[in-house]
Short mmCIF file of C-alpha atoms and ligand atoms in Angstrom, two decimals:
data_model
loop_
_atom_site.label_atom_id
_atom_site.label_comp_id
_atom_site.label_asym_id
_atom_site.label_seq_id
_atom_site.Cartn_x
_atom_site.Cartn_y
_atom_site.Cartn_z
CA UNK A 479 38.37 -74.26 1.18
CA UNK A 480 39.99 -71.46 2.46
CA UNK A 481 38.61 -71.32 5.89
CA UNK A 482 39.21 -70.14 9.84
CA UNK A 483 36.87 -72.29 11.36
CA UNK A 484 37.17 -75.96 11.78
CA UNK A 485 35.76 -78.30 9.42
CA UNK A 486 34.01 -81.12 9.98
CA UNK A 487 35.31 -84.83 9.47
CA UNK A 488 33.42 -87.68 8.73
CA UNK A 489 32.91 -90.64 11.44
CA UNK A 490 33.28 -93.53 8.74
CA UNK A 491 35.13 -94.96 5.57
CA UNK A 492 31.74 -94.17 3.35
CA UNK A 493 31.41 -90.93 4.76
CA UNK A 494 34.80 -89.81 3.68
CA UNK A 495 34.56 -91.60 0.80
CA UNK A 496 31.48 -89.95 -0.24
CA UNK A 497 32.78 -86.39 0.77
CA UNK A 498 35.68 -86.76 -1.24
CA UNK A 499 33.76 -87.88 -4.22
CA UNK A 500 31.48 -84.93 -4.15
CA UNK A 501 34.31 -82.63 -3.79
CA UNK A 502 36.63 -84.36 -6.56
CA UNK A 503 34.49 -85.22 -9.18
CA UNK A 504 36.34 -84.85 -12.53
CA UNK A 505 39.43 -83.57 -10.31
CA UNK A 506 41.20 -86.38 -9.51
CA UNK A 507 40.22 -90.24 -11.07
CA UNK A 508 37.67 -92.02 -8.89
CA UNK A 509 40.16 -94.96 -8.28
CA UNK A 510 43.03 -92.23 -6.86
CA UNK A 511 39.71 -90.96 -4.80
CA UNK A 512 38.88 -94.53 -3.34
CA UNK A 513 42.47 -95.19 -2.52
CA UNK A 514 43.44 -91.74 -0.92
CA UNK A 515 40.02 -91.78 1.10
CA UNK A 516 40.84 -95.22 2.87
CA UNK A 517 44.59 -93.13 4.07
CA UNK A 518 42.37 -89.72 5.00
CA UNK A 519 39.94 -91.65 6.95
CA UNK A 520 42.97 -93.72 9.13
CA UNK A 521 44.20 -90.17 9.64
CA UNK A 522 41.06 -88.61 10.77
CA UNK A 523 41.09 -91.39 13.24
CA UNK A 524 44.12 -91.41 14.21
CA UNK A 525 44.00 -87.45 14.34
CA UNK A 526 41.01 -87.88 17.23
CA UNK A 527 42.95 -90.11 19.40
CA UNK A 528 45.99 -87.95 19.54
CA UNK A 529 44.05 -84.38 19.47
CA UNK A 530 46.16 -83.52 16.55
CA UNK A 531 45.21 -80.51 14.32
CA UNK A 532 45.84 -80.45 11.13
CA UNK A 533 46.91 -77.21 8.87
CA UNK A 534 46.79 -77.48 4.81
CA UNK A 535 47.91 -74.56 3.24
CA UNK A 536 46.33 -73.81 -0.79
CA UNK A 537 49.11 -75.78 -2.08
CA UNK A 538 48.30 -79.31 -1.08
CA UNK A 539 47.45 -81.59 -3.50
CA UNK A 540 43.98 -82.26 -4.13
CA UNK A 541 42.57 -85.22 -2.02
CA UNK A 542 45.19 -84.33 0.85
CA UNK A 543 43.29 -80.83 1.22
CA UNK A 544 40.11 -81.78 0.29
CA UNK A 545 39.94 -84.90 3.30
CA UNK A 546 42.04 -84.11 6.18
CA UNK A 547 42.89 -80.78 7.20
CA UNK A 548 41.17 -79.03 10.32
CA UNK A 549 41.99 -75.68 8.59
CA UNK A 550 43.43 -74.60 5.15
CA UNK A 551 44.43 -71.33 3.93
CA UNK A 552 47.04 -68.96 3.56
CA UNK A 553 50.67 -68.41 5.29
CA UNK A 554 48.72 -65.65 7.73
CA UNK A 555 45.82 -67.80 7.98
CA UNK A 556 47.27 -70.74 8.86
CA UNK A 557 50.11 -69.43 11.55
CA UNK A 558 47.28 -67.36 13.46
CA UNK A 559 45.54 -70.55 14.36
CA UNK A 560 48.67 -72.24 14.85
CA UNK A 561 49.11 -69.17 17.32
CA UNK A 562 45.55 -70.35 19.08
CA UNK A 563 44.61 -74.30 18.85
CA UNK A 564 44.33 -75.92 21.88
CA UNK A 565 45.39 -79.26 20.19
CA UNK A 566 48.28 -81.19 21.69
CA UNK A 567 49.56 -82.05 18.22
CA UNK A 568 49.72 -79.25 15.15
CA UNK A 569 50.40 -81.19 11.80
CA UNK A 570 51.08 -78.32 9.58
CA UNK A 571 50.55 -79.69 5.96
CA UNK A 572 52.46 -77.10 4.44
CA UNK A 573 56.63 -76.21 4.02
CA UNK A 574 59.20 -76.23 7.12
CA UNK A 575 59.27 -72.62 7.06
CA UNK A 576 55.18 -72.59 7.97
CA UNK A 577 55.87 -74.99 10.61
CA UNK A 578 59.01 -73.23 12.28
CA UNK A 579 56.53 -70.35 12.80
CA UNK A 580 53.45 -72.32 14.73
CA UNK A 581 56.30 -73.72 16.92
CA UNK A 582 57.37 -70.31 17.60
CA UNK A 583 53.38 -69.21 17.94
CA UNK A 584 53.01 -72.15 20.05
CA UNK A 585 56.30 -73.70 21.66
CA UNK A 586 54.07 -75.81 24.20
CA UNK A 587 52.69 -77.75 21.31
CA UNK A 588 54.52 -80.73 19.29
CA UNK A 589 54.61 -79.37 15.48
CA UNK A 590 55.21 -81.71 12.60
CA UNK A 591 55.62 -81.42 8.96
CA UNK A 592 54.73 -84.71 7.59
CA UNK A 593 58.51 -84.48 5.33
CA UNK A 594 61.87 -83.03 6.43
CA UNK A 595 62.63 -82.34 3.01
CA UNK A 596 59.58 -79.19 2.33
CA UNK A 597 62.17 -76.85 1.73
CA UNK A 598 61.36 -73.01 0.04
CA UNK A 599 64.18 -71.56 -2.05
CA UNK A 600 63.27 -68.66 -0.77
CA UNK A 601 63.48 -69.33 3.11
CA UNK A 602 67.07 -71.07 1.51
CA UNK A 603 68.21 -67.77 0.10
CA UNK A 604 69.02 -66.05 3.31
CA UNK A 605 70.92 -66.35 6.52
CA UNK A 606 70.94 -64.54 9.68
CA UNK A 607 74.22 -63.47 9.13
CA UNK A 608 73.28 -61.61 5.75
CA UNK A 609 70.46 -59.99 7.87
CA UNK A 610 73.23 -58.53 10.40
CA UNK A 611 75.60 -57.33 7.87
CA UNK A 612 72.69 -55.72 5.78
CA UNK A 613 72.20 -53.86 9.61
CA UNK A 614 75.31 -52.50 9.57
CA UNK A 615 75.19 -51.46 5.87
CA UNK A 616 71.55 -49.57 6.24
CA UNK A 617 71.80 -48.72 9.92
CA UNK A 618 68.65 -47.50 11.80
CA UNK A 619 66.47 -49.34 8.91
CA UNK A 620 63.95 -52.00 10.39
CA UNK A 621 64.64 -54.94 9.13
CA UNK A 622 61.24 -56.99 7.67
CA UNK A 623 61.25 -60.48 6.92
CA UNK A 624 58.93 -62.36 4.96
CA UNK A 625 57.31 -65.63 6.70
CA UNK A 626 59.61 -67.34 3.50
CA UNK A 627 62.24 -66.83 5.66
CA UNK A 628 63.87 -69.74 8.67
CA UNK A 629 62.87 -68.94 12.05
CA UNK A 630 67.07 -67.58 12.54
CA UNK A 631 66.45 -65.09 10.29
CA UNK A 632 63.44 -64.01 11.51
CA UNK A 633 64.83 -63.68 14.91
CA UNK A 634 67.36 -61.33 13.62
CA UNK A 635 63.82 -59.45 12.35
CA UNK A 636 61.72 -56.45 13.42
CA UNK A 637 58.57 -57.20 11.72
CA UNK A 638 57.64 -60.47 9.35
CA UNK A 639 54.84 -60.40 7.04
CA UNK A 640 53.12 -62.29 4.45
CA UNK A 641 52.04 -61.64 0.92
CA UNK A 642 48.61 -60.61 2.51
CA UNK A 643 49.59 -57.92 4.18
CA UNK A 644 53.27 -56.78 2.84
CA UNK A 645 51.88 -53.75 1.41
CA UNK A 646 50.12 -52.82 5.15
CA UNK A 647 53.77 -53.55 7.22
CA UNK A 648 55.75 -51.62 4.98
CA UNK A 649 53.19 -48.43 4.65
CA UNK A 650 53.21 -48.89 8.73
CA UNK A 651 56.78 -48.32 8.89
CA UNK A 652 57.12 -45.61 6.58
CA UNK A 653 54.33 -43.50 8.11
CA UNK A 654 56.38 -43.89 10.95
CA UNK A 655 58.60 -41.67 9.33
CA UNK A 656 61.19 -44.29 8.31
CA UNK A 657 63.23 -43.56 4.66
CA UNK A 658 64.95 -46.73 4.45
CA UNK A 659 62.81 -50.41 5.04
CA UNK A 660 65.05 -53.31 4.53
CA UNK A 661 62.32 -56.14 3.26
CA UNK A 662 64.15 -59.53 2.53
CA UNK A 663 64.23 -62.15 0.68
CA UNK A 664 62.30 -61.91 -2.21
CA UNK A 665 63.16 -59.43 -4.54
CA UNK A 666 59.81 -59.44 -6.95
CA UNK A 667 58.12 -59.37 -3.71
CA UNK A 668 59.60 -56.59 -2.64
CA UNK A 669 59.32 -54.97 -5.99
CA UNK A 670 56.04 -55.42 -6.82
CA UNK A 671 55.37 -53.88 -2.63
CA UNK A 672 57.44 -50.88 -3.13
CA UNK A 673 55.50 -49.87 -6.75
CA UNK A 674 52.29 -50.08 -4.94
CA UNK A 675 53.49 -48.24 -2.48
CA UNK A 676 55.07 -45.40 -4.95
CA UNK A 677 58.75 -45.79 -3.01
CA UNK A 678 61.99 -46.53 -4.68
CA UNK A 679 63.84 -49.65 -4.18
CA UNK A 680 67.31 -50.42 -4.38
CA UNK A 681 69.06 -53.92 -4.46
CA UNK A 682 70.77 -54.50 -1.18
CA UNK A 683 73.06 -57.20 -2.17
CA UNK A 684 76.30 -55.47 -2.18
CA UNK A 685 74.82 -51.56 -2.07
CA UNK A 686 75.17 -49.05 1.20
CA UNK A 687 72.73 -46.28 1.62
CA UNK A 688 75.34 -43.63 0.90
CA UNK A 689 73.96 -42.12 -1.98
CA UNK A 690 70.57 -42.02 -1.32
CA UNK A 691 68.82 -38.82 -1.02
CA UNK A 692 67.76 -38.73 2.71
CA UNK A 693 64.61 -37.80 2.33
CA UNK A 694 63.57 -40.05 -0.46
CA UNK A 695 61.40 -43.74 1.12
CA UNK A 696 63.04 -46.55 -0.22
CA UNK A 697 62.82 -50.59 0.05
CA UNK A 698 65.66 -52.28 0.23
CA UNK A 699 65.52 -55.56 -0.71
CA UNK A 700 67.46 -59.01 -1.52
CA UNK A 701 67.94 -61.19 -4.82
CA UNK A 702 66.24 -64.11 -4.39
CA UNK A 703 63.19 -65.98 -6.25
CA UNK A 704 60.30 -68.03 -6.05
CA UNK A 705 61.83 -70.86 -7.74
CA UNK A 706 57.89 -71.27 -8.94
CA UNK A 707 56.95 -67.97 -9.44
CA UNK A 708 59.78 -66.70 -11.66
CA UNK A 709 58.76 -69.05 -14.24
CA UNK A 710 55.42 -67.16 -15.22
CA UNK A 711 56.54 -64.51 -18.05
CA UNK A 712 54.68 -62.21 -19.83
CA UNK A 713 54.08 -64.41 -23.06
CA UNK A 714 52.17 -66.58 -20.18
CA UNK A 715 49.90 -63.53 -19.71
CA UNK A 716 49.19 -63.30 -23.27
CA UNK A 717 49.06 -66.40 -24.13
CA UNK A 718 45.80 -66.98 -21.80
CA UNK A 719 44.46 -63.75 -22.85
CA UNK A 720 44.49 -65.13 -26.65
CA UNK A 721 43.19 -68.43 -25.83
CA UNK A 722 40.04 -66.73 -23.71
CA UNK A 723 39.34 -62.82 -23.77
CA UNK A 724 36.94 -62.81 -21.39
CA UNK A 725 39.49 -64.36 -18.36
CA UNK A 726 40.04 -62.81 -14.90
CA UNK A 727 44.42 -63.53 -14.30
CA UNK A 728 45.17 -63.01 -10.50
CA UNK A 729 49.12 -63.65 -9.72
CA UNK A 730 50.49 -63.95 -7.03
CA UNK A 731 52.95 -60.84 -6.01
CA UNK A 732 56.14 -63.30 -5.78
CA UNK A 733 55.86 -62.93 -9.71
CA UNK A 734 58.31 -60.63 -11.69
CA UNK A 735 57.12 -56.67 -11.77
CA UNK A 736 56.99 -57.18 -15.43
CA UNK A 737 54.31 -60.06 -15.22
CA UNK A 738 52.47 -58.48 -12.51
CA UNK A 739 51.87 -55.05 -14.40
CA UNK A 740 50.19 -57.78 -17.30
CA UNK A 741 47.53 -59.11 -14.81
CA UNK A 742 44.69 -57.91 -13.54
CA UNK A 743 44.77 -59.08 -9.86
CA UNK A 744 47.63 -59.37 -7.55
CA UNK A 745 47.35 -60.92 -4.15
CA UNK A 746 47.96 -64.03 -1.64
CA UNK A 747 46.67 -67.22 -2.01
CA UNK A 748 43.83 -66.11 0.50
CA UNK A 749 43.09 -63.16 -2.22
CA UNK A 750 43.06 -65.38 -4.87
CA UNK A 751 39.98 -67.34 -3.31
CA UNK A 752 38.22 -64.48 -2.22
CA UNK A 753 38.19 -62.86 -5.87
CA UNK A 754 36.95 -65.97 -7.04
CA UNK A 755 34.38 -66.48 -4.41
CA UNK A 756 33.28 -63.11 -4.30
CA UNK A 757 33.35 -61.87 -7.82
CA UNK A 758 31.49 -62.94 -11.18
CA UNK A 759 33.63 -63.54 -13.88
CA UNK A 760 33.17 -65.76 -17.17
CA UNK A 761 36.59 -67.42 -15.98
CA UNK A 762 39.25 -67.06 -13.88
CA UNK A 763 43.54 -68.25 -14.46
CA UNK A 764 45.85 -67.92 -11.58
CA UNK A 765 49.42 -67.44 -12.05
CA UNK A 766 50.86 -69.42 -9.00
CA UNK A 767 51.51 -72.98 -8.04
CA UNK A 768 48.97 -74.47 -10.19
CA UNK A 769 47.68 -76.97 -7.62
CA UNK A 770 45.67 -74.09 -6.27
CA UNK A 771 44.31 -73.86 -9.80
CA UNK A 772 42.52 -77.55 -8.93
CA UNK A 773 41.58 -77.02 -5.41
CA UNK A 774 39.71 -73.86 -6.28
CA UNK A 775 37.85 -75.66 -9.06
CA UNK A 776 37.00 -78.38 -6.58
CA UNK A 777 35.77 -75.83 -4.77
CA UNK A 778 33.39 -73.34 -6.73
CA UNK A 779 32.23 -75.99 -9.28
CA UNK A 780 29.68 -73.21 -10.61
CA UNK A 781 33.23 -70.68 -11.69
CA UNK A 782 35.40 -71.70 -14.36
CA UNK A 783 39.38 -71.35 -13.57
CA UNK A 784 41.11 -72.31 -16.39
CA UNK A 785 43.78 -74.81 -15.35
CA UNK A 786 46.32 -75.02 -18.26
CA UNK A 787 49.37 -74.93 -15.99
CA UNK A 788 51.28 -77.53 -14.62
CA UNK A 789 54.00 -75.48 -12.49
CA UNK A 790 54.28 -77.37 -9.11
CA UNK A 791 56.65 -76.22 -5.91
CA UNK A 792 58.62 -79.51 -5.43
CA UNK A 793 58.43 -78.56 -1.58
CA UNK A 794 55.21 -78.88 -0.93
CA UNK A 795 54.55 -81.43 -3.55
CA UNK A 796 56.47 -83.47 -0.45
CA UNK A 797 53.44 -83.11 1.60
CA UNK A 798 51.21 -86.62 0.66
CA UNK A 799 48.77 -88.37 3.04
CA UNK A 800 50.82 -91.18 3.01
CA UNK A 801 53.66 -89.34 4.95
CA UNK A 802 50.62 -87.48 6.85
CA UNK A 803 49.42 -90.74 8.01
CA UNK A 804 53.48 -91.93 8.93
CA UNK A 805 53.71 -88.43 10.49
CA UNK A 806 50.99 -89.23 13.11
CA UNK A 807 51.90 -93.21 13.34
CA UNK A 808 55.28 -92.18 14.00
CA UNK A 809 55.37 -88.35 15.41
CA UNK A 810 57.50 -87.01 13.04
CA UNK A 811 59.01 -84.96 11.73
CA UNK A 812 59.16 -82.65 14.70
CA UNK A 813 59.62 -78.75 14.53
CA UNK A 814 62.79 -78.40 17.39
CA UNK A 815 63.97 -74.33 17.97
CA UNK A 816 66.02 -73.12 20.36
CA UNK A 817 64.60 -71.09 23.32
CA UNK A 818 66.62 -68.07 22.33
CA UNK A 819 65.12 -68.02 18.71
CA UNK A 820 61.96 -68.73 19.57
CA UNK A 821 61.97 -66.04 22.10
CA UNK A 822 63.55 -63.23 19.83
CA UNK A 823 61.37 -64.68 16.27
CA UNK A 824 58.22 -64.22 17.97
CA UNK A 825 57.98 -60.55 18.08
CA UNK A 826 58.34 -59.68 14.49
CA UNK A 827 56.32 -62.68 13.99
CA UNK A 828 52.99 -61.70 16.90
CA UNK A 829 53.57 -58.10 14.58
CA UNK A 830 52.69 -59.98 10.93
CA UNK A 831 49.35 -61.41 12.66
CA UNK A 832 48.41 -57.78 14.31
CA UNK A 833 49.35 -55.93 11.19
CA UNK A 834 46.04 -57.47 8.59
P1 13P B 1308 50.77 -67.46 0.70
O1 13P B 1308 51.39 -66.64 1.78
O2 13P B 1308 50.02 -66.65 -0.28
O3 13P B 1308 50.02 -68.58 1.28
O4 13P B 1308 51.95 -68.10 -0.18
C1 13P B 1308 52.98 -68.85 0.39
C2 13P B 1308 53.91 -69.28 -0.64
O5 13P B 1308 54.79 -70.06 -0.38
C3 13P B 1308 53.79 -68.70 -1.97
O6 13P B 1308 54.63 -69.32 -2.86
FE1 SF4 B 1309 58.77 -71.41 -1.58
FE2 SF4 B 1309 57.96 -70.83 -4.04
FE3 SF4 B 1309 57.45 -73.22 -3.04
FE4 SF4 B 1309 56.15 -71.06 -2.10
S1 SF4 B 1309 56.01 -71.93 -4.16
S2 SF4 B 1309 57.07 -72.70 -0.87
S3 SF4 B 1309 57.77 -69.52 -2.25
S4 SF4 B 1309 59.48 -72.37 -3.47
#
C-alpha cells in the first residue's frame, strides 16, 4: 500500500500470519505465505528492539511488502520520510541509489540496504565527471539529476527529481527563463518530460549548444535506459489492447516515447496506485516492473490489473526478507558518504522534495 503514514505491525506469529494471508490470498502459495511470515514476524521484532524503520518501495516482492515495511511507496515518497523518521535505524527496502539519498536526508541515522548488490543501470550510466564536462559543453544550463542517479553525481547537481514530479522541476526552471535544462540520465525520461512540456530536446552525448537557436527551450539529455523499461514496445501495447478492449495501460515515463504515446496513462509508481485507487475501470495493465502488477492486486482485490508480465528489475529482485532479517541481525549493509557529498547532494536533493 502506497502510504505516508506508518502501518501497523502485528504483536505475534498468528497475527502476521493471518495479515499476510488476508492480503496474499491467490498471490503468492499459502506454504511461501507460512514460511515468509515466520522471517517478517522475527523482523518486526527485531525491528522494535533496534527502532529500525523500514522503507519498501512498489517494487518489493510480494510478502516482503506486504509484512514488514513501516512505509512503502514511491522514490519521492519514500526519501521524504527518510528526510523525517526519528528512528535510529532506516532499512530502506529498495535499490542503493534510494538509500544513498536517506543517508544524505538523514546523515545522523545508520541506513542499510539489506544487499550491496541493488544496483540501477541507470544510476550506473553516469559519472560525476560526465556531469562536469556536460557543464562546460552547455554552460549556464542547470544541471538536473534524476534520484536514478549515485549520490556523486548528484552532488555535481542543481536540482534532482523523480518521475513524480520531472515535469514540475523542469517547467520551474524554464519559467525561470532558462533555454537550455541539462536533465540526465535517462533519455526516455527525459523525452517523454520535454514532449509534455512542448520543448525540444537534443542528445547531449557528444553535442555542444552551438547551433541552437537561443531563444528556443530545450532539454538536454543523456543515453541511458531503464534496463526494465526499454523492454515494453509497442506490440506490448497492442497486444493487451487485443486480448481486453476495455483495459486502462498506465506506463511508467522511463518507457520509450514511442510506447508512451500508445498508453493511456503515464506516471510514477505513486500515480500508478492512485489511478487505480481512485478511478473505475473494468481493468487495469501497467507497463513497469511487473511486481507492482501483484502488489496492487493484493491490494484493491475489488479492481482487476491484468498481470500477464513477468519483467522483473534484477536490482531490486535482491531485496528478500531473508537478507532483511541478516540486514538487522548483522547491521548491514551500511550506506557510508563522504561529508563533502553529502553536504553538496543535499541541496538539489531538499529541492526534488519541495518541488511536488
Ligand atoms: P518511482 O520513482 O516511480 O518509484 O520509480 C523508481 C524506479 O526505479 C523506476 O524504475
Ligand atoms: Fe533502475 Fe530500472 Fe531497476 Fe528502476 S527498474 S531500479 S530504473 S534498473
Amino acid at each position: 500500500m502506497a502510504t505516508t503514514s506508518p502501518m501497523t505491525v502485528p504483536a505475534s506469529f498468528e497475527a502476521t500470519l493471518a495479515s499476510m494471508r488476508k492480503k496474499l490470498k491467490g498471490i503468492v502459495p499459502d506454504f511461501e505465505i507460512q514460511m515468509k511470515a515466520e522471517l517478517a514476524h522475527q523482523i518486526n521484532i527485531l525491528k522494535k528492539e533496534l527502532n529500525a524503520i523500514i522503507l519498501g518501495h512498489n517494487y518489493m516482492e510480494p510478502a516482503l511488502y506486504h509484512s514488514v515495511p513501516d512505509h512503502t511507496g514511491d522514490s519521492l515518497q519514500l526519501s521524504s520520510i527518510a528526510s523525517k523518521t526519528s528512528a535510529d535505524i532506516i532499512v530502506f527496502c529498495g535499490v542503493w541509489f534510494m538509500g544513498e539519498t536517506a543517508k544524505v536526508l538523514n546523515p545522523q541515522k545508520t541506513v542499510l540496504v539489506p544487499s550491496e548488490h541493488a544496483g540501477c543501470s541507470l544510476a550506473e550510466g553516469i559519472h560525476a565527471e560526465d556531469v562536469i564536462e556536460l557543464r562546460k559543453r552547455f554552460p549556464g544550463a542547470p544541471v538536473v539529476s534524476y534520484v536514478n542517479t549515485y549520490a556523486s553525481v548528484k552532488a555535481e547537481s542543481d536540482y534532482c527529481c523523480t518521475s513524480g514530479n520531472a515535469d514540475k522541476v523542469l517547467k520551474y526552471l524554464f519559467d525561470q527563463g532558462h533555454k537550455r535544462v541539462i536533465f540526465i540520465p535517462d533519455e526516455y525520461l527525459a523525452r517523454n518530460t520535454a514532449d509534455q512540456l512542448n520543448v525540444a530536446y537534443l542528445a547531449g552525448n557528444d553535442a555542444t549548444g552551438e547551433n541552437l537557436p537561443a531563444d528556443t527551450p530545450v532539454v538536454i539529455g543523456w543515453n541511458v535506459h531503464c534496463e526494465v523499461h526499454e523492454l515494453f514496445t509497442v506490440q506490448d501495447v497492442e497486444n493487451v489492447r487485443r486480448q481486453h478492449s476495455d483495459v486502462v495501460i498506465i506506463a511508467h515515463p522511463e518507457c520509450h516515447p514511442d510506447v508512451i504515446a500508445h498508453v493511456d496513462v503515464t506516471g510514477s509508481t505513486k500515480t500508478m496506485i492512485d489511478y487505480i485507487k481512485e478511478v473505475d475501470a473494468p481493468r487495469y495493465a501497467l507497463l513497469t516492473e511487473c511486481t507492482m502488477g501483484d502488489n496492487v492486486a493484493a491490494e484493491f482485490p475489488n479492481k482487476e490489473v491484468v498481470r500477464a508480465c513477468s519483467l522483473r528489475c534484477k536490482h531490486m529482485n535482491q531485496i528478500t526478507l531473508e537478507d532483511t532479517l541478516e540486514a538487522l541481525k548483522k547491521i548491514q549493509y551500511k550506506v557510508e558518504l563522504a561529508p563533502d557529498i553529502i553536504q553538496r547532494a543535499k541541496q538539489p536533493i531538499d529541492r526534488m522534495i519541495q518541488i511536488r
